[in-house]
mmCIF file of C-alpha atoms in Angstrom:
data_model
loop_
_atom_site.group_PDB
_atom_site.id
_atom_site.type_symbol
_atom_site.label_atom_id
_atom_site.label_comp_id
_atom_site.label_asym_id
_atom_site.label_seq_id
_atom_site.Cartn_x
_atom_site.Cartn_y
_atom_site.Cartn_z
ATOM 1 C CA UNK A 13 11.935 47.257 -4.755
ATOM 2 C CA UNK A 14 15.551 46.639 -5.771
ATOM 3 C CA UNK A 15 18.385 45.005 -3.863
ATOM 4 C CA UNK A 16 21.838 44.898 -5.359
ATOM 5 C CA UNK A 17 24.806 42.641 -4.853
ATOM 6 C CA UNK A 18 27.589 40.867 -6.649
ATOM 7 C CA UNK A 19 25.405 37.966 -7.742
ATOM 8 C CA UNK A 20 22.855 38.501 -10.522
ATOM 9 C CA UNK A 21 20.558 35.636 -11.538
ATOM 10 C CA UNK A 22 20.149 35.119 -15.257
ATOM 11 C CA UNK A 23 16.371 35.124 -14.930
ATOM 12 C CA UNK A 24 14.271 38.072 -13.864
ATOM 13 C CA UNK A 25 10.798 38.162 -12.278
ATOM 14 C CA UNK A 26 9.473 39.771 -15.468
ATOM 15 C CA UNK A 27 10.643 36.860 -17.589
ATOM 16 C CA UNK A 28 9.269 34.287 -15.160
ATOM 17 C CA UNK A 29 5.815 35.883 -15.182
ATOM 18 C CA UNK A 30 5.793 36.111 -18.984
ATOM 19 C CA UNK A 31 6.839 32.459 -19.165
ATOM 20 C CA UNK A 32 3.957 31.574 -16.819
ATOM 21 C CA UNK A 33 1.458 33.297 -19.110
ATOM 22 C CA UNK A 34 2.941 31.436 -22.080
ATOM 23 C CA UNK A 35 2.562 28.122 -20.230
ATOM 24 C CA UNK A 36 -1.089 28.879 -19.460
ATOM 25 C CA UNK A 37 -1.801 29.762 -23.085
ATOM 26 C CA UNK A 38 -0.079 26.554 -24.210
ATOM 27 C CA UNK A 39 -2.126 24.473 -21.766
ATOM 28 C CA UNK A 40 -5.372 26.084 -22.915
ATOM 29 C CA UNK A 41 -4.545 25.316 -26.548
ATOM 30 C CA UNK A 42 -3.471 21.770 -25.727
ATOM 31 C CA UNK A 43 -6.781 21.148 -23.990
ATOM 32 C CA UNK A 44 -8.743 22.616 -26.895
ATOM 33 C CA UNK A 45 -6.934 20.601 -29.578
ATOM 34 C CA UNK A 46 -6.161 17.511 -27.427
ATOM 35 C CA UNK A 47 -2.471 17.504 -28.314
ATOM 36 C CA UNK A 48 -1.199 15.228 -25.545
ATOM 37 C CA UNK A 49 -2.222 12.067 -23.715
ATOM 38 C CA UNK A 50 -3.055 13.932 -20.510
ATOM 39 C CA UNK A 51 -5.560 16.065 -22.464
ATOM 40 C CA UNK A 52 -7.774 13.001 -22.846
ATOM 41 C CA UNK A 53 -8.752 13.612 -19.223
ATOM 42 C CA UNK A 54 -10.011 17.186 -19.259
ATOM 43 C CA UNK A 55 -9.041 18.123 -15.691
ATOM 44 C CA UNK A 56 -5.295 17.678 -15.955
ATOM 45 C CA UNK A 57 -4.530 20.786 -18.005
ATOM 46 C CA UNK A 58 -6.206 23.115 -15.527
ATOM 47 C CA UNK A 59 -4.534 21.396 -12.569
ATOM 48 C CA UNK A 60 -1.134 21.828 -14.246
ATOM 49 C CA UNK A 61 -1.931 25.510 -14.803
ATOM 50 C CA UNK A 62 -2.848 25.976 -11.134
ATOM 51 C CA UNK A 63 0.315 24.130 -10.088
ATOM 52 C CA UNK A 64 2.396 26.359 -12.373
ATOM 53 C CA UNK A 65 0.949 29.487 -10.750
ATOM 54 C CA UNK A 66 1.573 28.097 -7.263
ATOM 55 C CA UNK A 67 5.148 27.123 -8.171
ATOM 56 C CA UNK A 68 5.798 30.567 -9.646
ATOM 57 C CA UNK A 69 4.508 32.329 -6.530
ATOM 58 C CA UNK A 70 6.592 30.071 -4.307
ATOM 59 C CA UNK A 71 9.712 30.579 -6.426
ATOM 60 C CA UNK A 72 9.349 34.360 -6.471
ATOM 61 C CA UNK A 73 8.730 34.413 -2.721
ATOM 62 C CA UNK A 74 11.849 32.338 -2.038
ATOM 63 C CA UNK A 75 13.829 34.471 -4.464
ATOM 64 C CA UNK A 76 12.716 37.640 -2.668
ATOM 65 C CA UNK A 77 13.684 36.219 0.730
ATOM 66 C CA UNK A 78 17.032 35.082 -0.677
ATOM 67 C CA UNK A 79 17.616 38.559 -2.103
ATOM 68 C CA UNK A 80 17.113 40.096 1.322
ATOM 69 C CA UNK A 81 19.470 37.629 2.992
ATOM 70 C CA UNK A 82 22.167 37.210 0.345
ATOM 71 C CA UNK A 83 21.778 40.604 -1.365
ATOM 72 C CA UNK A 84 20.870 39.122 -4.739
ATOM 73 C CA UNK A 85 19.406 41.352 -7.384
ATOM 74 C CA UNK A 86 15.603 41.205 -7.321
ATOM 75 C CA UNK A 87 13.774 43.752 -9.418
ATOM 76 C CA UNK A 88 10.114 43.832 -10.332
ATOM 77 C CA UNK A 89 7.779 46.366 -11.818
ATOM 78 C CA UNK A 90 4.101 47.220 -11.559
ATOM 79 C CA UNK A 91 3.649 45.565 -14.930
ATOM 80 C CA UNK A 92 5.047 42.315 -13.542
ATOM 81 C CA UNK A 93 2.655 42.463 -10.613
ATOM 82 C CA UNK A 94 -0.320 43.057 -12.912
ATOM 83 C CA UNK A 95 0.720 40.209 -15.204
ATOM 84 C CA UNK A 96 1.166 37.868 -12.260
ATOM 85 C CA UNK A 97 -2.273 38.826 -10.974
ATOM 86 C CA UNK A 98 -3.738 38.164 -14.417
ATOM 87 C CA UNK A 99 -2.030 34.758 -14.602
ATOM 88 C CA UNK A 100 -3.385 33.774 -11.200
ATOM 89 C CA UNK A 101 -6.866 35.011 -12.153
ATOM 90 C CA UNK A 102 -6.831 32.974 -15.379
ATOM 91 C CA UNK A 103 -5.887 29.779 -13.555
ATOM 92 C CA UNK A 104 -8.442 30.328 -10.787
ATOM 93 C CA UNK A 105 -11.210 31.148 -13.266
ATOM 94 C CA UNK A 106 -10.373 28.092 -15.337
ATOM 95 C CA UNK A 107 -10.438 25.897 -12.218
ATOM 96 C CA UNK A 108 -13.740 27.408 -11.048
ATOM 97 C CA UNK A 109 -15.292 26.814 -14.483
ATOM 98 C CA UNK A 110 -14.083 23.197 -14.530
ATOM 99 C CA UNK A 111 -15.537 22.549 -11.074
ATOM 100 C CA UNK A 112 -18.862 24.119 -12.079
ATOM 101 C CA UNK A 113 -19.016 22.064 -15.276
ATOM 102 C CA UNK A 114 -18.316 18.902 -13.281
ATOM 103 C CA UNK A 115 -21.104 19.797 -10.841
ATOM 104 C CA UNK A 116 -23.595 20.364 -13.654
ATOM 105 C CA UNK A 117 -22.608 17.073 -15.268
ATOM 106 C CA UNK A 118 -23.109 15.212 -11.973
ATOM 107 C CA UNK A 119 -26.573 16.736 -11.621
ATOM 108 C CA UNK A 120 -27.458 15.853 -15.211
ATOM 109 C CA UNK A 121 -26.278 12.271 -14.661
ATOM 110 C CA UNK A 122 -28.396 11.968 -11.514
ATOM 111 C CA UNK A 123 -31.482 13.159 -13.394
ATOM 112 C CA UNK A 124 -30.826 10.807 -16.319
ATOM 113 C CA UNK A 125 -30.336 7.812 -14.039
ATOM 114 C CA UNK A 126 -33.564 8.699 -12.250
ATOM 115 C CA UNK A 127 -35.299 8.431 -15.634
ATOM 116 C CA UNK A 128 -34.060 4.827 -15.882
ATOM 117 C CA UNK A 129 -31.445 5.504 -18.564
ATOM 118 C CA UNK A 130 -27.809 4.426 -18.592
ATOM 119 C CA UNK A 131 -24.888 6.854 -18.661
ATOM 120 C CA UNK A 132 -21.292 6.006 -19.541
ATOM 121 C CA UNK A 133 -18.015 7.890 -19.931
ATOM 122 C CA UNK A 134 -16.644 5.733 -22.715
ATOM 123 C CA UNK A 135 -18.472 4.087 -25.585
ATOM 124 C CA UNK A 136 -17.059 0.693 -24.556
ATOM 125 C CA UNK A 137 -18.253 1.019 -20.944
ATOM 126 C CA UNK A 138 -21.584 -0.089 -19.517
ATOM 127 C CA UNK A 139 -21.360 1.731 -16.180
ATOM 128 C CA UNK A 140 -20.495 5.227 -15.072
ATOM 129 C CA UNK A 141 -18.241 4.116 -12.199
ATOM 130 C CA UNK A 142 -14.573 3.617 -13.045
ATOM 131 C CA UNK A 143 -12.614 0.923 -11.184
ATOM 132 C CA UNK A 144 -9.910 2.014 -8.738
ATOM 133 C CA UNK A 145 -9.913 5.775 -9.476
ATOM 134 C CA UNK A 146 -6.641 7.589 -8.730
ATOM 135 C CA UNK A 147 -6.445 9.804 -5.614
ATOM 136 C CA UNK A 148 -7.153 13.072 -7.448
ATOM 137 C CA UNK A 149 -10.165 11.565 -9.179
ATOM 138 C CA UNK A 150 -11.421 10.368 -5.806
ATOM 139 C CA UNK A 151 -10.958 13.875 -4.379
ATOM 140 C CA UNK A 152 -12.397 15.929 -7.254
ATOM 141 C CA UNK A 153 -14.765 13.368 -8.734
ATOM 142 C CA UNK A 154 -14.825 11.495 -12.023
ATOM 143 C CA UNK A 155 -16.838 14.265 -13.677
ATOM 144 C CA UNK A 156 -13.976 16.727 -13.174
ATOM 145 C CA UNK A 157 -11.726 14.602 -15.376
ATOM 146 C CA UNK A 158 -14.100 12.900 -17.805
ATOM 147 C CA UNK A 159 -16.971 13.909 -20.082
ATOM 148 C CA UNK A 160 -20.006 11.704 -20.537
ATOM 149 C CA UNK A 161 -19.756 9.968 -23.911
ATOM 150 C CA UNK A 162 -23.098 8.223 -24.141
ATOM 151 C CA UNK A 163 -26.642 7.993 -22.822
ATOM 152 C CA UNK A 164 -28.825 4.968 -23.451
ATOM 153 C CA UNK A 165 -32.440 4.302 -22.526
ATOM 154 C CA UNK A 166 -32.724 0.977 -20.716
ATOM 155 C CA UNK A 167 -34.277 -1.863 -22.679
ATOM 156 C CA UNK A 168 -38.048 -2.068 -22.311
ATOM 157 C CA UNK A 169 -38.149 1.160 -20.267
ATOM 158 C CA UNK A 170 -40.627 3.834 -21.351
ATOM 159 C CA UNK A 171 -39.972 6.332 -18.576
ATOM 160 C CA UNK A 172 -37.460 8.519 -20.440
ATOM 161 C CA UNK A 173 -39.262 11.540 -21.961
ATOM 162 C CA UNK A 174 -38.727 15.011 -23.450
ATOM 163 C CA UNK A 175 -38.065 16.653 -20.081
ATOM 164 C CA UNK A 176 -35.134 14.290 -19.524
ATOM 165 C CA UNK A 177 -33.648 15.324 -22.860
ATOM 166 C CA UNK A 178 -33.345 18.847 -21.502
ATOM 167 C CA UNK A 179 -30.795 17.560 -18.973
ATOM 168 C CA UNK A 180 -29.061 15.496 -21.650
ATOM 169 C CA UNK A 181 -28.591 18.702 -23.658
ATOM 170 C CA UNK A 182 -26.204 19.923 -20.937
ATOM 171 C CA UNK A 183 -23.727 17.169 -21.879
ATOM 172 C CA UNK A 184 -22.078 19.071 -24.737
ATOM 173 C CA UNK A 185 -19.444 16.378 -25.403
ATOM 174 C CA UNK A 186 -21.989 13.584 -25.828
ATOM 175 C CA UNK A 187 -21.176 11.258 -28.733
ATOM 176 C CA UNK A 188 -23.895 8.601 -28.551
ATOM 177 C CA UNK A 189 -27.590 8.914 -27.665
ATOM 178 C CA UNK A 190 -29.801 5.828 -27.817
ATOM 179 C CA UNK A 191 -33.466 6.493 -27.110
ATOM 180 C CA UNK A 192 -35.064 3.243 -28.228
ATOM 181 C CA UNK A 193 -38.519 2.614 -26.697
ATOM 182 C CA UNK A 194 -38.499 5.982 -24.917
ATOM 183 C CA UNK A 195 -41.399 8.474 -24.775
ATOM 184 C CA UNK A 196 -39.437 11.132 -26.653
ATOM 185 C CA UNK A 197 -41.516 13.149 -29.120
ATOM 186 C CA UNK A 198 -40.799 15.522 -31.994
ATOM 187 C CA UNK A 199 -40.699 18.463 -29.586
ATOM 188 C CA UNK A 200 -38.011 16.803 -27.484
ATOM 189 C CA UNK A 201 -35.605 16.620 -30.416
ATOM 190 C CA UNK A 202 -34.984 20.366 -30.111
ATOM 191 C CA UNK A 203 -32.757 19.448 -27.142
ATOM 192 C CA UNK A 204 -30.868 16.887 -29.224
ATOM 193 C CA UNK A 205 -30.035 19.717 -31.634
ATOM 194 C CA UNK A 206 -27.921 21.249 -28.834
ATOM 195 C CA UNK A 207 -25.435 18.348 -28.920
ATOM 196 C CA UNK A 208 -22.845 19.430 -31.536
ATOM 197 C CA UNK A 209 -20.514 16.440 -31.021
ATOM 198 C CA UNK A 210 -23.183 13.778 -31.474
ATOM 199 C CA UNK A 211 -22.163 11.009 -33.894
ATOM 200 C CA UNK A 212 -24.752 8.301 -33.149
ATOM 201 C CA UNK A 213 -28.485 8.664 -32.509
ATOM 202 C CA UNK A 214 -31.076 5.917 -32.165
ATOM 203 C CA UNK A 215 -34.789 6.775 -32.191
ATOM 204 C CA UNK A 216 -36.144 3.290 -32.858
ATOM 205 C CA UNK A 217 -39.569 2.392 -31.466
ATOM 206 C CA UNK A 218 -40.539 5.985 -30.721
ATOM 207 C CA UNK A 219 -43.319 8.248 -32.024
ATOM 208 C CA UNK A 220 -40.938 10.514 -33.968
ATOM 209 C CA UNK A 221 -42.314 11.930 -37.238
ATOM 210 C CA UNK A 222 -40.928 13.917 -40.169
ATOM 211 C CA UNK A 223 -41.489 17.146 -38.248
ATOM 212 C CA UNK A 224 -39.088 16.082 -35.519
ATOM 213 C CA UNK A 225 -36.289 15.383 -37.994
ATOM 214 C CA UNK A 226 -36.147 19.082 -38.835
ATOM 215 C CA UNK A 227 -34.415 19.644 -35.486
ATOM 216 C CA UNK A 228 -31.561 17.328 -36.500
ATOM 217 C CA UNK A 229 -30.436 19.070 -39.689
ATOM 218 C CA UNK A 230 -27.683 20.993 -37.874
ATOM 219 C CA UNK A 231 -25.951 17.914 -36.435
ATOM 220 C CA UNK A 232 -23.110 17.950 -38.949
ATOM 221 C CA UNK A 233 -21.085 15.263 -37.129
ATOM 222 C CA UNK A 234 -23.895 12.733 -37.023
ATOM 223 C CA UNK A 235 -22.791 9.478 -38.680
ATOM 224 C CA UNK A 236 -25.495 6.977 -37.753
ATOM 225 C CA UNK A 237 -29.217 7.557 -37.246
ATOM 226 C CA UNK A 238 -31.618 4.693 -36.542
ATOM 227 C CA UNK A 239 -35.315 5.286 -37.289
ATOM 228 C CA UNK A 240 -36.705 1.729 -37.207
ATOM 229 C CA UNK A 241 -40.371 1.442 -36.303
ATOM 230 C CA UNK A 242 -41.053 5.194 -36.134
ATOM 231 C CA UNK A 243 -43.591 7.385 -37.944
ATOM 232 C CA UNK A 244 -40.939 8.860 -40.243
ATOM 233 C CA UNK A 245 -41.834 8.619 -43.940
ATOM 234 C CA UNK A 246 -39.537 8.019 -46.876
ATOM 235 C CA UNK A 247 -39.876 11.672 -47.852
ATOM 236 C CA UNK A 248 -38.853 12.865 -44.394
ATOM 237 C CA UNK A 249 -35.843 10.546 -44.296
ATOM 238 C CA UNK A 250 -34.819 11.722 -47.765
ATOM 239 C CA UNK A 251 -34.929 15.398 -46.766
ATOM 240 C CA UNK A 252 -32.749 14.703 -43.736
ATOM 241 C CA UNK A 253 -30.331 12.679 -45.846
ATOM 242 C CA UNK A 254 -29.921 15.646 -48.167
ATOM 243 C CA UNK A 255 -29.154 17.894 -45.175
ATOM 244 C CA UNK A 256 -26.737 15.342 -43.675
ATOM 245 C CA UNK A 257 -25.141 13.545 -46.630
ATOM 246 C CA UNK A 258 -22.445 11.897 -44.452
ATOM 247 C CA UNK A 259 -25.008 10.324 -42.132
ATOM 248 C CA UNK A 260 -26.128 6.720 -42.560
ATOM 249 C CA UNK A 261 -29.871 6.512 -41.890
ATOM 250 C CA UNK A 262 -31.153 3.074 -40.884
ATOM 251 C CA UNK A 263 -34.884 2.418 -41.204
#
């Protein structure tokens, strides 16, 4: 549809839609590489993308109404409509994925807490509840904005076992896992292998053997591994050290 008049805005609907797609791509990259402060809380980038889509739709709607009333030039093509649909679909899919990931994290946290282990969002925190959360965090939940950073078996608790590690494996951003005095076995360490960001792992006072260490050879970011009072031999520790030369193994 085209309406003509003496006034011609410098922008066109085509350019606005292309700019929206560029903004979404920029936000996706910023979230991936953590360029800005707001990227430290994972939910903000997707909310900005959704807001950008909503603002674009509102602006185009007002522009169209203004064109009808004031006879401004308003021209759009089928390509613009398809691109706008794609931009809206990207934002909605991203939001849906973020909500689903937050739900799965909440469920994993509930299962881990039931196994008498502690869960925290920051390595300096001892609890999973943040004080005075902002309104959006209250509405969408802490798990929408923050990844779990660490899981720790409670002192003197032996309830945590291999089945609980399967839920821990869903926390892909986990940095620290402390399983001291747990009932984790060699077989359970196959779930630990699914944590690519892990930098600290404690297996002290468990029944882990050399066979279980084979599951850990792919954890390239692991910096500290504690094996005190386990069934790991010097030979097993040496083989793992060769596979992970940057890891400090404490025995």
